Amino acid sequence: MQSSAAARAWRRAGLPGSRRRPHRPSPRRGCGCERQSWRGPGGLGARAQGCARRVTHREARRGGPTRLPDPRRPPASLWTPESLTHSQAPCSSQTRRWGQAPRSARAARRAEPAGCARGAAGSLRYRGSSRRTPPARCLPGSPGAAQCARGKDFNYTDPEAIRGFLKYGLNTVMSKRLGNERHVPDTRNEMCHKKHYPTRLPTASIIICFYNEEFNALFRTISSVMMLTPHHILEEIILVDDMSEFDDLKEKLDYHLEIFRGKIKLIRNKKREGLIRARLIGASRASGEVLVFLDSHCEVNKAWLEPLLAAISKDRKTVVCPLIDVIDYMTLEYQSSPVVRGAFNWYLEFEWDNVFSYEMDGPEGPTRPIRSPVMAGGLFAIKRHYFNELGQYDKDMNFWGGENLELSLRIWMCGGQLFILPCSRVGHINKQHFLNEPGGTRDAIYNNLRLVHVWLDEYKEEFFLRRPNLRSTPYGNISERIELRKRLGCKSFQWYLDTIFPELEPSTHS
């Protein structure tokens, strides 16, 4: 029998197998302004046209909304966008029960509400199937294993599944079925296949920090890097265990990593450092020319590293991010994401923003690098010497939160540039979190205050206008970071707003 607390959380999530019956939405709601019209990187939802809410930085780094999924909405894994532009955003069907799929393409078209975007831009691809998946395809590591989680082959009332979901924020039963490695679909645009990269590229050190990660999700991250990265450009994979407590991340992990001997460095912290300082520890042990930071629940795609290294080899002050595909936390299905860029608001919350269609015009088309005001922070590549020259991370920040914005502002304001490369794809599990990490909110506030007082100049009043209770909150000694800004000859935040992110408009009454 499952515990009462687990049962309540399961019912609140509205997941299959719970006793709570999902609500059938009214057809009057339509689909013109869905809050999450697609499952984007890390479980994020890009804004459909006219929608007011975007995804916060805390939600982005945790791999999805901090609140439980809305049971009134059908699972986004049934519908995924082929592409997304500002003028046409796809719509989610509101006429089906949760988890119920049309039985044919004709039924799928009937299920779409009137007014949904069609055509090449914003079109919907149906992922449902009327045929039951053969049991043989549910074997660990098989390409169709993720589909089993949507059908009768998977028991959502399994106490093991409930415990794993509450513990890790993902479907651990499905994760075990997939095993330690699998093949994911190539989600790149066809024009990316025609691109050629120099044979001589800088070497890369891949840095992966983890804390109490689900074993199979972590190992698929490692094995995907080993399988899909040419070994002549892969200098090493540096794993930083930030004082994990789970037994399978100790001797069992050591045993399985033996097959990658020679390419893996495993560092085990003696105390809990948090993501920021754990990454600094990994970077200090790296010997590759380029540092590539990845989260511990990712799966890289084909030819993912070559575009990143090629861009950095052309300009040492260029920092690049892959386009982040979504791996559904429940089905673990790998899904393509549209081209988006990073943004933020005056609350210093990270958001994903649409890319206008004209930005992808020209000979490169949809393969053109996208200039991004900020990065999500979980996945990016930077020249190792430039990372040190730029001041690395602010080591006085705690755990995680705000470090991605601080580094992004420093890159742009101090002479660098930041791009998202659509031809580099990495999948990321949009993990669900039911319990906030102790001190997480407090640490994020502390980190944001350090950012505000060092980098926002007079525009810090925009932040305090929205968070007046934080004016007197302590934020530690920032004299070292202010001196760094002077030494690097960084531009003003006014220049950043005028040149890089004019869409961030100050309040008219400030």
Coordinates of C-alpha atoms in Angstrom, one line a residue:
M1 CA 0.0 0.0 0.0
Q2 CA 1.3 3.4 -0.9
S3 CA 1.6 6.0 1.9
S4 CA -1.1 8.5 2.4
A5 CA 1.3 11.4 1.7
A6 CA 2.4 9.8 -1.6
A7 CA -1.2 9.1 -2.6
R8 CA -2.2 12.7 -1.9
A9 CA 0.6 14.0 -4.0
W10 CA -0.2 11.5 -6.8
R11 CA -3.8 12.6 -6.8
R12 CA -2.9 16.3 -6.7
A13 CA -0.8 15.7 -9.8
G14 CA -3.8 14.2 -11.5
L15 CA -1.7 11.4 -12.9
P16 CA -3.2 8.2 -14.4
G17 CA -4.1 5.7 -11.7
S18 CA -5.1 8.3 -9.2
R19 CA -8.7 8.4 -7.9
R20 CA -9.2 12.0 -8.8
R21 CA -11.0 12.2 -12.1
P22 CA -9.5 14.9 -14.4
H23 CA -11.7 17.8 -15.2
R24 CA -13.0 18.1 -18.8
P25 CA -12.2 21.7 -19.8
S26 CA -14.9 23.8 -21.3
P27 CA -14.7 24.1 -25.1
R28 CA -15.2 27.8 -24.7
R29 CA -11.7 28.1 -23.4
G30 CA -10.3 27.6 -26.9
C31 CA -6.6 27.5 -27.5
G32 CA -5.7 31.0 -28.6
C33 CA -3.7 31.7 -25.4
E34 CA -2.4 28.5 -23.9
R35 CA 0.0 29.0 -21.0
Q36 CA 2.1 26.1 -22.3
S37 CA 1.5 25.4 -25.9
W38 CA 4.6 23.2 -26.1
R39 CA 6.9 21.4 -23.8
G40 CA 10.1 23.3 -24.2
P41 CA 13.6 23.0 -22.8
G42 CA 13.6 21.6 -19.3
G43 CA 9.8 21.3 -19.3
L44 CA 9.4 25.0 -20.2
G45 CA 6.5 26.4 -22.1
A46 CA 7.2 29.1 -24.7
R47 CA 4.5 31.8 -24.7
A48 CA 1.9 31.5 -27.4
Q49 CA 0.9 34.8 -29.0
G50 CA -0.8 37.0 -26.4
C51 CA 0.0 34.9 -23.4
A52 CA 1.2 36.9 -20.4
R53 CA 3.1 34.3 -18.3
R54 CA 6.5 33.0 -19.0
V55 CA 8.6 30.5 -17.1
T56 CA 10.7 31.7 -14.2
H57 CA 14.4 31.0 -13.7
R58 CA 13.6 28.8 -10.6
E59 CA 11.3 26.7 -12.8
A60 CA 13.9 26.5 -15.5
R61 CA 16.7 25.2 -13.4
R62 CA 14.5 22.7 -11.6
G63 CA 13.5 21.3 -14.9
G64 CA 9.9 22.5 -14.9
P65 CA 7.2 24.2 -13.0
T66 CA 7.6 24.1 -9.2
R67 CA 3.9 23.4 -8.9
L68 CA 2.5 20.0 -9.8
P69 CA 1.2 19.6 -13.4
D70 CA -2.3 20.8 -14.1
P71 CA -4.5 17.8 -14.4
R72 CA -7.0 19.7 -16.5
R73 CA -4.6 19.8 -19.4
P74 CA -3.9 16.8 -21.7
P75 CA -0.2 15.7 -21.6
A76 CA 1.9 17.8 -23.9
S77 CA 3.8 14.7 -25.1
L78 CA 0.8 13.8 -27.3
W79 CA 1.4 16.9 -29.4
T80 CA 4.7 18.6 -30.3
P81 CA 5.4 21.6 -32.5
E82 CA 7.4 21.1 -35.7
S83 CA 8.4 24.8 -35.4
L84 CA 7.3 27.9 -33.7
T85 CA 7.4 31.5 -34.8
H86 CA 6.1 34.7 -33.2
S87 CA 3.2 34.9 -35.7
Q88 CA 2.0 31.4 -35.4
A89 CA 1.9 29.4 -32.1
P90 CA 0.5 25.9 -31.9
C91 CA -2.5 25.1 -29.9
S92 CA -3.2 22.2 -27.6
S93 CA -6.4 20.3 -27.9
Q94 CA -8.9 20.9 -25.0
T95 CA -11.5 18.4 -26.1
R96 CA -9.9 15.2 -24.8
R97 CA -9.7 13.7 -21.4
W98 CA -6.2 13.5 -19.8
G99 CA -4.1 10.9 -21.5
Q100 CA -6.8 10.0 -24.1
A101 CA -5.7 10.2 -27.7
P102 CA -7.7 10.2 -31.0
R103 CA -7.5 6.8 -32.8
S104 CA -6.6 8.1 -36.2
A105 CA -5.2 11.2 -38.0
R106 CA -8.8 12.1 -39.0
A107 CA -9.9 11.9 -35.4
A108 CA -6.8 14.0 -34.4
R109 CA -7.9 16.7 -36.8
R110 CA -11.5 16.6 -35.5
A111 CA -10.1 17.0 -31.9
E112 CA -8.3 20.2 -32.8
P113 CA -10.3 23.3 -31.8
A114 CA -11.0 25.9 -34.4
G115 CA -8.3 28.5 -34.9
C116 CA -5.3 26.3 -34.2
A117 CA -2.2 27.2 -36.3
R118 CA -1.6 24.9 -39.2
G119 CA 1.0 24.7 -41.9
A120 CA 4.7 24.6 -41.9
A121 CA 5.1 27.1 -39.1
G122 CA 3.4 26.2 -35.9
S123 CA 2.0 22.9 -37.2
L124 CA 1.2 20.1 -34.9
R125 CA 2.5 16.6 -35.2
Y126 CA 0.5 13.9 -33.6
R127 CA 2.5 11.4 -31.5
G128 CA -0.4 9.2 -30.4
S129 CA -0.9 5.7 -31.9
S130 CA -3.9 3.5 -32.4
R131 CA -1.8 0.4 -32.3
R132 CA -0.7 -1.1 -29.0
T133 CA 3.1 -1.2 -28.6
P134 CA 4.4 -4.8 -28.8
P135 CA 5.7 -5.9 -25.4
A136 CA 9.1 -6.6 -27.0
R137 CA 9.6 -2.9 -27.6
C138 CA 9.4 -2.2 -23.9
L139 CA 12.7 -4.0 -23.2
P140 CA 15.4 -1.8 -21.6
G141 CA 17.2 0.3 -24.2
S142 CA 14.8 -0.4 -27.0
P143 CA 13.9 2.6 -29.2
G144 CA 10.1 2.3 -28.4
A145 CA 10.5 1.7 -24.7
A146 CA 9.3 5.2 -23.8
Q147 CA 6.0 4.6 -25.6
C148 CA 5.1 1.9 -23.1
A149 CA 4.6 4.5 -20.4
R150 CA 1.6 5.9 -22.2
G151 CA -0.2 2.6 -22.7
K152 CA -1.5 -0.3 -20.7
D153 CA 1.9 -1.8 -20.3
F154 CA 2.8 0.7 -17.6
N155 CA 1.1 0.6 -14.2
Y156 CA 0.9 4.1 -12.8
T157 CA -0.4 2.8 -9.4
D158 CA 2.8 0.9 -8.8
P159 CA 4.1 2.0 -5.4
E160 CA 7.6 1.8 -6.7
A161 CA 6.7 4.3 -9.5
I162 CA 5.1 6.6 -7.0
R163 CA 8.0 6.5 -4.6
G164 CA 10.5 7.1 -7.4
F165 CA 8.5 10.0 -8.8
L166 CA 8.3 11.7 -5.5
K167 CA 12.0 11.1 -4.8
Y168 CA 13.5 12.0 -8.2
G169 CA 10.8 14.0 -10.0
L170 CA 10.7 11.6 -12.9
N171 CA 9.4 8.1 -13.9
T172 CA 12.1 5.9 -12.4
V173 CA 10.4 2.7 -13.5
M174 CA 10.5 3.9 -17.1
S175 CA 14.0 5.1 -16.6
K176 CA 15.1 1.6 -15.5
R177 CA 13.4 0.1 -18.5
L178 CA 15.3 2.3 -20.8
G179 CA 18.6 1.2 -19.2
N180 CA 21.9 3.0 -19.3
E181 CA 21.9 4.0 -23.0
R182 CA 19.5 4.5 -25.9
H183 CA 19.3 6.0 -29.3
V184 CA 17.3 9.3 -29.6
P185 CA 15.8 10.8 -32.7
D186 CA 17.9 13.4 -34.7
T187 CA 15.9 16.6 -34.2
R188 CA 18.2 18.9 -36.1
N189 CA 16.9 20.8 -39.2
E190 CA 17.9 19.1 -42.4
M191 CA 20.1 22.0 -43.3
C192 CA 22.3 21.2 -40.3
H193 CA 23.1 17.8 -42.0
K194 CA 24.8 19.7 -44.8
K195 CA 27.1 21.7 -42.6
H196 CA 30.8 20.9 -42.5
Y197 CA 33.1 21.7 -39.6
P198 CA 36.9 21.9 -39.5
T199 CA 38.7 18.7 -38.9
R200 CA 41.0 20.5 -36.3
L201 CA 38.8 21.6 -33.4
P202 CA 39.8 22.5 -29.8
T203 CA 39.4 19.7 -27.3
A204 CA 36.6 19.8 -24.8
S205 CA 36.3 18.9 -21.1
I206 CA 32.7 17.9 -20.2
I207 CA 31.8 18.9 -16.6
I208 CA 28.8 17.2 -15.1
C209 CA 27.9 17.9 -11.4
F210 CA 25.3 15.8 -9.7
Y211 CA 23.6 15.4 -6.3
N212 CA 21.3 12.5 -5.5
E213 CA 20.6 12.0 -9.2
E214 CA 18.6 9.0 -10.5
F215 CA 21.3 6.4 -11.5
N216 CA 20.0 5.6 -15.0
A217 CA 19.4 9.2 -15.9
L218 CA 22.9 10.1 -14.9
F219 CA 24.5 7.1 -16.7
R220 CA 22.5 7.9 -19.9
T221 CA 24.0 11.4 -19.8
I222 CA 27.5 9.9 -19.6
S223 CA 27.0 7.2 -22.2
S224 CA 25.3 9.5 -24.7
V225 CA 28.3 11.8 -24.5
M226 CA 30.7 8.9 -25.0
M227 CA 28.7 7.4 -27.9
L228 CA 28.0 10.7 -29.8
T229 CA 31.2 12.6 -29.3
P230 CA 34.3 12.0 -31.5
H231 CA 37.0 10.9 -29.1
H232 CA 39.7 13.1 -30.7
I233 CA 37.9 16.2 -29.5
L234 CA 36.7 14.7 -26.2
E235 CA 39.5 15.4 -23.7
E236 CA 37.6 14.1 -20.6
I237 CA 34.4 13.9 -18.7
I238 CA 34.7 15.3 -15.3
L239 CA 32.0 14.1 -12.8
V240 CA 31.6 16.1 -9.6
D241 CA 29.6 14.3 -6.9
D242 CA 28.4 17.0 -4.6
M243 CA 28.1 14.8 -1.5
S244 CA 25.3 12.5 -2.8
E245 CA 23.6 10.4 -0.2
F246 CA 22.2 7.5 -2.3
D247 CA 24.1 4.2 -2.3
D248 CA 23.8 3.5 -6.0
L249 CA 25.9 6.6 -6.7
K250 CA 28.9 5.2 -4.8
E251 CA 30.3 1.8 -5.4
K252 CA 27.8 0.9 -8.1
L253 CA 28.6 4.0 -10.1
D254 CA 32.4 3.4 -9.7
Y255 CA 31.9 -0.1 -11.0
H256 CA 29.9 0.9 -14.1
L257 CA 32.3 3.8 -15.0
E258 CA 35.1 1.2 -15.5
I259 CA 34.1 0.8 -19.1
F260 CA 35.0 4.4 -19.7
R261 CA 38.4 4.2 -18.0
G262 CA 40.8 6.8 -19.4
K263 CA 38.1 9.4 -20.2
I264 CA 36.4 9.8 -16.8
K265 CA 37.5 11.8 -13.8
L266 CA 35.3 11.4 -10.8
I267 CA 35.6 14.0 -8.0
R268 CA 33.7 13.4 -4.7
N269 CA 33.3 16.6 -2.6
K270 CA 33.9 16.2 1.1
K271 CA 31.0 18.5 1.9
R272 CA 28.0 19.9 0.1
E273 CA 29.2 22.8 -2.1
G274 CA 26.2 23.5 -4.3
L275 CA 26.1 23.7 -8.1
I276 CA 28.1 26.9 -8.5
R277 CA 31.1 25.9 -6.4
A278 CA 30.9 22.3 -7.6
R279 CA 31.3 23.5 -11.2
L280 CA 34.3 25.7 -10.2
I281 CA 35.9 22.6 -8.6
G282 CA 35.3 20.7 -11.9
A283 CA 36.7 23.5 -14.0
S284 CA 39.8 23.7 -11.9
R285 CA 40.6 20.1 -12.7
A286 CA 39.9 20.4 -16.5
S287 CA 42.7 20.2 -19.1
G288 CA 40.6 20.6 -22.3
E289 CA 40.7 23.9 -24.3
V290 CA 37.0 24.3 -24.0
L291 CA 34.8 23.8 -20.9
V292 CA 31.3 22.3 -21.6
F293 CA 28.9 22.3 -18.7
L294 CA 26.0 19.8 -18.7
D295 CA 23.3 19.0 -16.2
S296 CA 23.2 15.4 -14.9
H297 CA 19.9 14.4 -16.6
C298 CA 20.6 15.1 -20.2
E299 CA 21.1 13.1 -23.4
V300 CA 23.1 14.7 -26.2
N301 CA 22.1 14.3 -29.8
K302 CA 24.1 13.6 -33.0
A303 CA 26.9 16.0 -33.9
W304 CA 26.1 18.1 -30.8
L305 CA 29.6 19.2 -29.9
E306 CA 31.2 20.1 -33.3
P307 CA 29.0 23.3 -33.8
L308 CA 29.9 24.5 -30.3
L309 CA 33.6 24.0 -30.7
A310 CA 33.6 25.5 -34.3
A311 CA 31.9 28.7 -33.1
I312 CA 34.4 29.1 -30.2
S313 CA 37.4 28.4 -32.5
K314 CA 36.4 31.4 -34.6
D315 CA 36.1 33.8 -31.7
R316 CA 37.6 33.0 -28.3
K317 CA 35.2 35.4 -26.6
T318 CA 32.1 33.6 -27.9
V319 CA 30.0 31.6 -25.5
V320 CA 27.6 29.1 -27.0
C321 CA 24.6 27.0 -25.8
P322 CA 22.9 24.1 -27.5
L323 CA 19.3 24.2 -28.3
I324 CA 17.6 22.3 -25.5
D325 CA 15.1 19.6 -26.4
V326 CA 12.7 18.2 -23.9
I327 CA 12.7 14.7 -22.4
D328 CA 9.3 14.2 -20.8
Y329 CA 9.5 13.5 -17.1
M330 CA 6.8 10.8 -17.3
T331 CA 7.2 9.0 -20.6
L332 CA 11.0 9.9 -21.0
E333 CA 10.2 10.5 -24.7
Y334 CA 12.7 12.7 -26.5
Q335 CA 10.9 15.6 -28.2
S336 CA 12.1 18.4 -30.5
S337 CA 11.9 22.0 -29.3
P338 CA 11.4 25.1 -31.4
V339 CA 14.1 27.7 -31.7
V340 CA 14.0 30.1 -28.7
R341 CA 16.3 32.5 -26.9
G342 CA 16.9 33.3 -23.2
A343 CA 15.4 36.4 -21.5
F344 CA 14.5 37.7 -18.1
N345 CA 12.3 40.2 -16.4
W346 CA 12.8 42.8 -13.7
Y347 CA 12.2 40.2 -11.0
L348 CA 15.4 38.6 -12.4
E349 CA 13.4 35.5 -13.4
F350 CA 14.7 33.6 -16.4
E351 CA 12.3 33.2 -19.3
W352 CA 12.3 31.6 -22.7
D353 CA 11.3 34.1 -25.5
N354 CA 10.2 33.5 -29.1
V355 CA 12.5 34.1 -32.0
F356 CA 11.0 36.1 -34.8
S357 CA 10.9 34.5 -38.2
Y358 CA 12.9 37.3 -39.8
E359 CA 15.8 36.5 -37.5
M360 CA 16.2 33.2 -39.3
D361 CA 16.2 34.7 -42.8
G362 CA 19.2 34.6 -45.0
P363 CA 21.4 31.9 -46.5
E364 CA 21.8 30.0 -43.2
G365 CA 18.1 29.9 -42.6
P366 CA 17.0 28.0 -39.4
T367 CA 20.6 27.0 -38.7
R368 CA 21.7 30.6 -38.1
P369 CA 23.1 31.2 -34.5
I370 CA 20.6 33.0 -32.3
R371 CA 21.9 35.9 -30.3
S372 CA 20.6 35.4 -26.7
P373 CA 20.5 38.1 -24.0
V374 CA 21.0 35.5 -21.3
M375 CA 21.6 31.7 -21.0
A376 CA 19.5 29.2 -19.1
G377 CA 22.8 28.2 -17.4
G378 CA 22.6 24.4 -17.3
L379 CA 24.2 23.7 -20.7
F380 CA 26.9 25.9 -22.3
A381 CA 30.4 25.9 -23.7
I382 CA 33.2 28.5 -23.1
K383 CA 36.9 28.7 -23.8
R384 CA 38.7 27.6 -20.6
H385 CA 41.2 30.5 -20.6
Y386 CA 38.4 33.0 -21.3
F387 CA 36.3 31.6 -18.5
N388 CA 39.2 32.3 -16.1
E389 CA 39.9 35.7 -17.6
L390 CA 36.3 36.6 -17.3
G391 CA 36.2 35.8 -13.6
Q392 CA 34.6 32.4 -13.6
Y393 CA 31.5 32.2 -11.4
D394 CA 31.0 34.4 -8.4
K395 CA 32.4 32.0 -5.8
D396 CA 30.6 33.8 -3.0
M397 CA 27.2 32.9 -4.5
N398 CA 25.5 30.0 -2.7
F399 CA 24.3 26.7 -4.2
W400 CA 22.5 27.9 -7.4
G401 CA 20.2 30.6 -8.7
G402 CA 21.1 33.8 -10.5
E403 CA 24.5 32.7 -11.6
N404 CA 23.3 32.2 -15.1
L405 CA 22.1 35.9 -15.3
E406 CA 25.3 37.2 -13.7
L407 CA 27.5 35.3 -16.1
S408 CA 25.4 36.3 -19.1
L409 CA 25.5 40.0 -18.2
R410 CA 29.3 39.8 -17.6
I411 CA 29.8 38.2 -21.0
W412 CA 27.9 40.9 -23.0
M413 CA 29.0 43.9 -20.9
C414 CA 32.7 42.9 -20.8
G415 CA 33.3 42.3 -24.5
G416 CA 32.0 38.8 -25.2
Q417 CA 29.0 37.5 -27.0
L418 CA 26.4 34.7 -26.3
F419 CA 24.6 32.6 -28.9
I420 CA 22.2 29.6 -29.1
L421 CA 23.2 27.2 -31.9
P422 CA 20.1 25.4 -33.4
C423 CA 22.4 22.7 -35.0
S424 CA 23.5 21.6 -31.6
R425 CA 20.8 19.7 -29.7
V426 CA 20.8 18.3 -26.2
G427 CA 17.8 16.7 -24.5
H428 CA 17.0 17.6 -20.9
I429 CA 14.5 15.9 -18.5
N430 CA 11.9 18.4 -17.3
K431 CA 12.0 17.0 -13.7
Q432 CA 9.2 17.7 -11.4
H433 CA 10.0 18.8 -7.8
F434 CA 7.5 18.5 -5.0
L435 CA 9.7 19.6 -2.1
N436 CA 11.9 22.7 -2.4
E437 CA 15.5 22.2 -1.4
P438 CA 16.1 23.7 2.1
G439 CA 17.4 27.2 1.8
G440 CA 16.9 27.3 -2.0
T441 CA 14.8 30.4 -2.1
R442 CA 17.0 32.2 0.4
D443 CA 20.2 31.4 -1.6
A444 CA 18.6 32.6 -4.9
I445 CA 17.7 35.9 -3.3
Y446 CA 21.2 36.3 -1.9
N447 CA 22.7 35.6 -5.3
N448 CA 20.3 38.0 -7.1
L449 CA 21.2 40.8 -4.7
R450 CA 24.9 40.4 -5.4
L451 CA 24.0 40.6 -9.1
V452 CA 21.8 43.7 -8.7
H453 CA 24.4 45.7 -6.7
V454 CA 27.3 44.8 -9.1
W455 CA 25.8 44.9 -12.5
L456 CA 22.5 46.8 -12.7
D457 CA 23.8 50.3 -11.9
E458 CA 20.9 52.7 -11.5
Y459 CA 18.5 50.1 -12.8
K460 CA 18.6 48.2 -9.6
E461 CA 15.7 50.4 -8.5
E462 CA 13.6 48.5 -11.1
F463 CA 14.3 45.3 -9.0
F464 CA 13.6 47.0 -5.7
L465 CA 10.5 48.6 -7.0
R466 CA 9.1 45.0 -7.4
R467 CA 10.9 43.6 -4.3
P468 CA 11.0 46.5 -1.8
N469 CA 11.3 44.1 1.2
L470 CA 14.8 43.1 -0.1
R471 CA 16.4 46.6 0.1
S472 CA 17.9 45.9 3.5
T473 CA 18.7 42.2 3.0
P474 CA 22.4 41.4 3.4
Y475 CA 24.3 40.2 0.3
G476 CA 27.9 39.8 1.5
N477 CA 31.1 41.5 0.3
I478 CA 31.0 42.5 -3.4
S479 CA 34.2 44.6 -3.5
E480 CA 36.1 41.8 -5.4
R481 CA 33.4 41.6 -8.1
I482 CA 33.2 45.4 -8.5
E483 CA 37.0 45.5 -8.9
L484 CA 36.7 42.7 -11.5
R485 CA 34.2 44.8 -13.5
K486 CA 36.6 47.8 -13.4
R487 CA 39.6 45.6 -14.4
L488 CA 37.7 44.1 -17.4
G489 CA 36.5 47.6 -18.6
C490 CA 32.9 46.5 -18.8
K491 CA 30.2 48.7 -20.3
S492 CA 27.1 50.0 -18.4
F493 CA 23.8 48.3 -18.0
Q494 CA 22.3 51.1 -20.0
W495 CA 24.4 50.0 -23.0
Y496 CA 23.2 46.4 -22.4
L497 CA 19.5 47.5 -22.5
D498 CA 20.1 49.7 -25.6
T499 CA 22.2 47.2 -27.6
I500 CA 21.5 43.7 -26.5
F501 CA 18.1 43.5 -24.8
P502 CA 15.9 46.6 -25.7
E503 CA 12.8 44.5 -25.1
L504 CA 13.4 44.8 -21.3
E505 CA 11.7 48.2 -20.8
P506 CA 12.0 50.1 -17.5
S507 CA 8.8 51.2 -15.7
T508 CA 7.4 54.6 -16.9
H509 CA 7.1 55.9 -13.3
S510 CA 10.6 54.8 -12.1

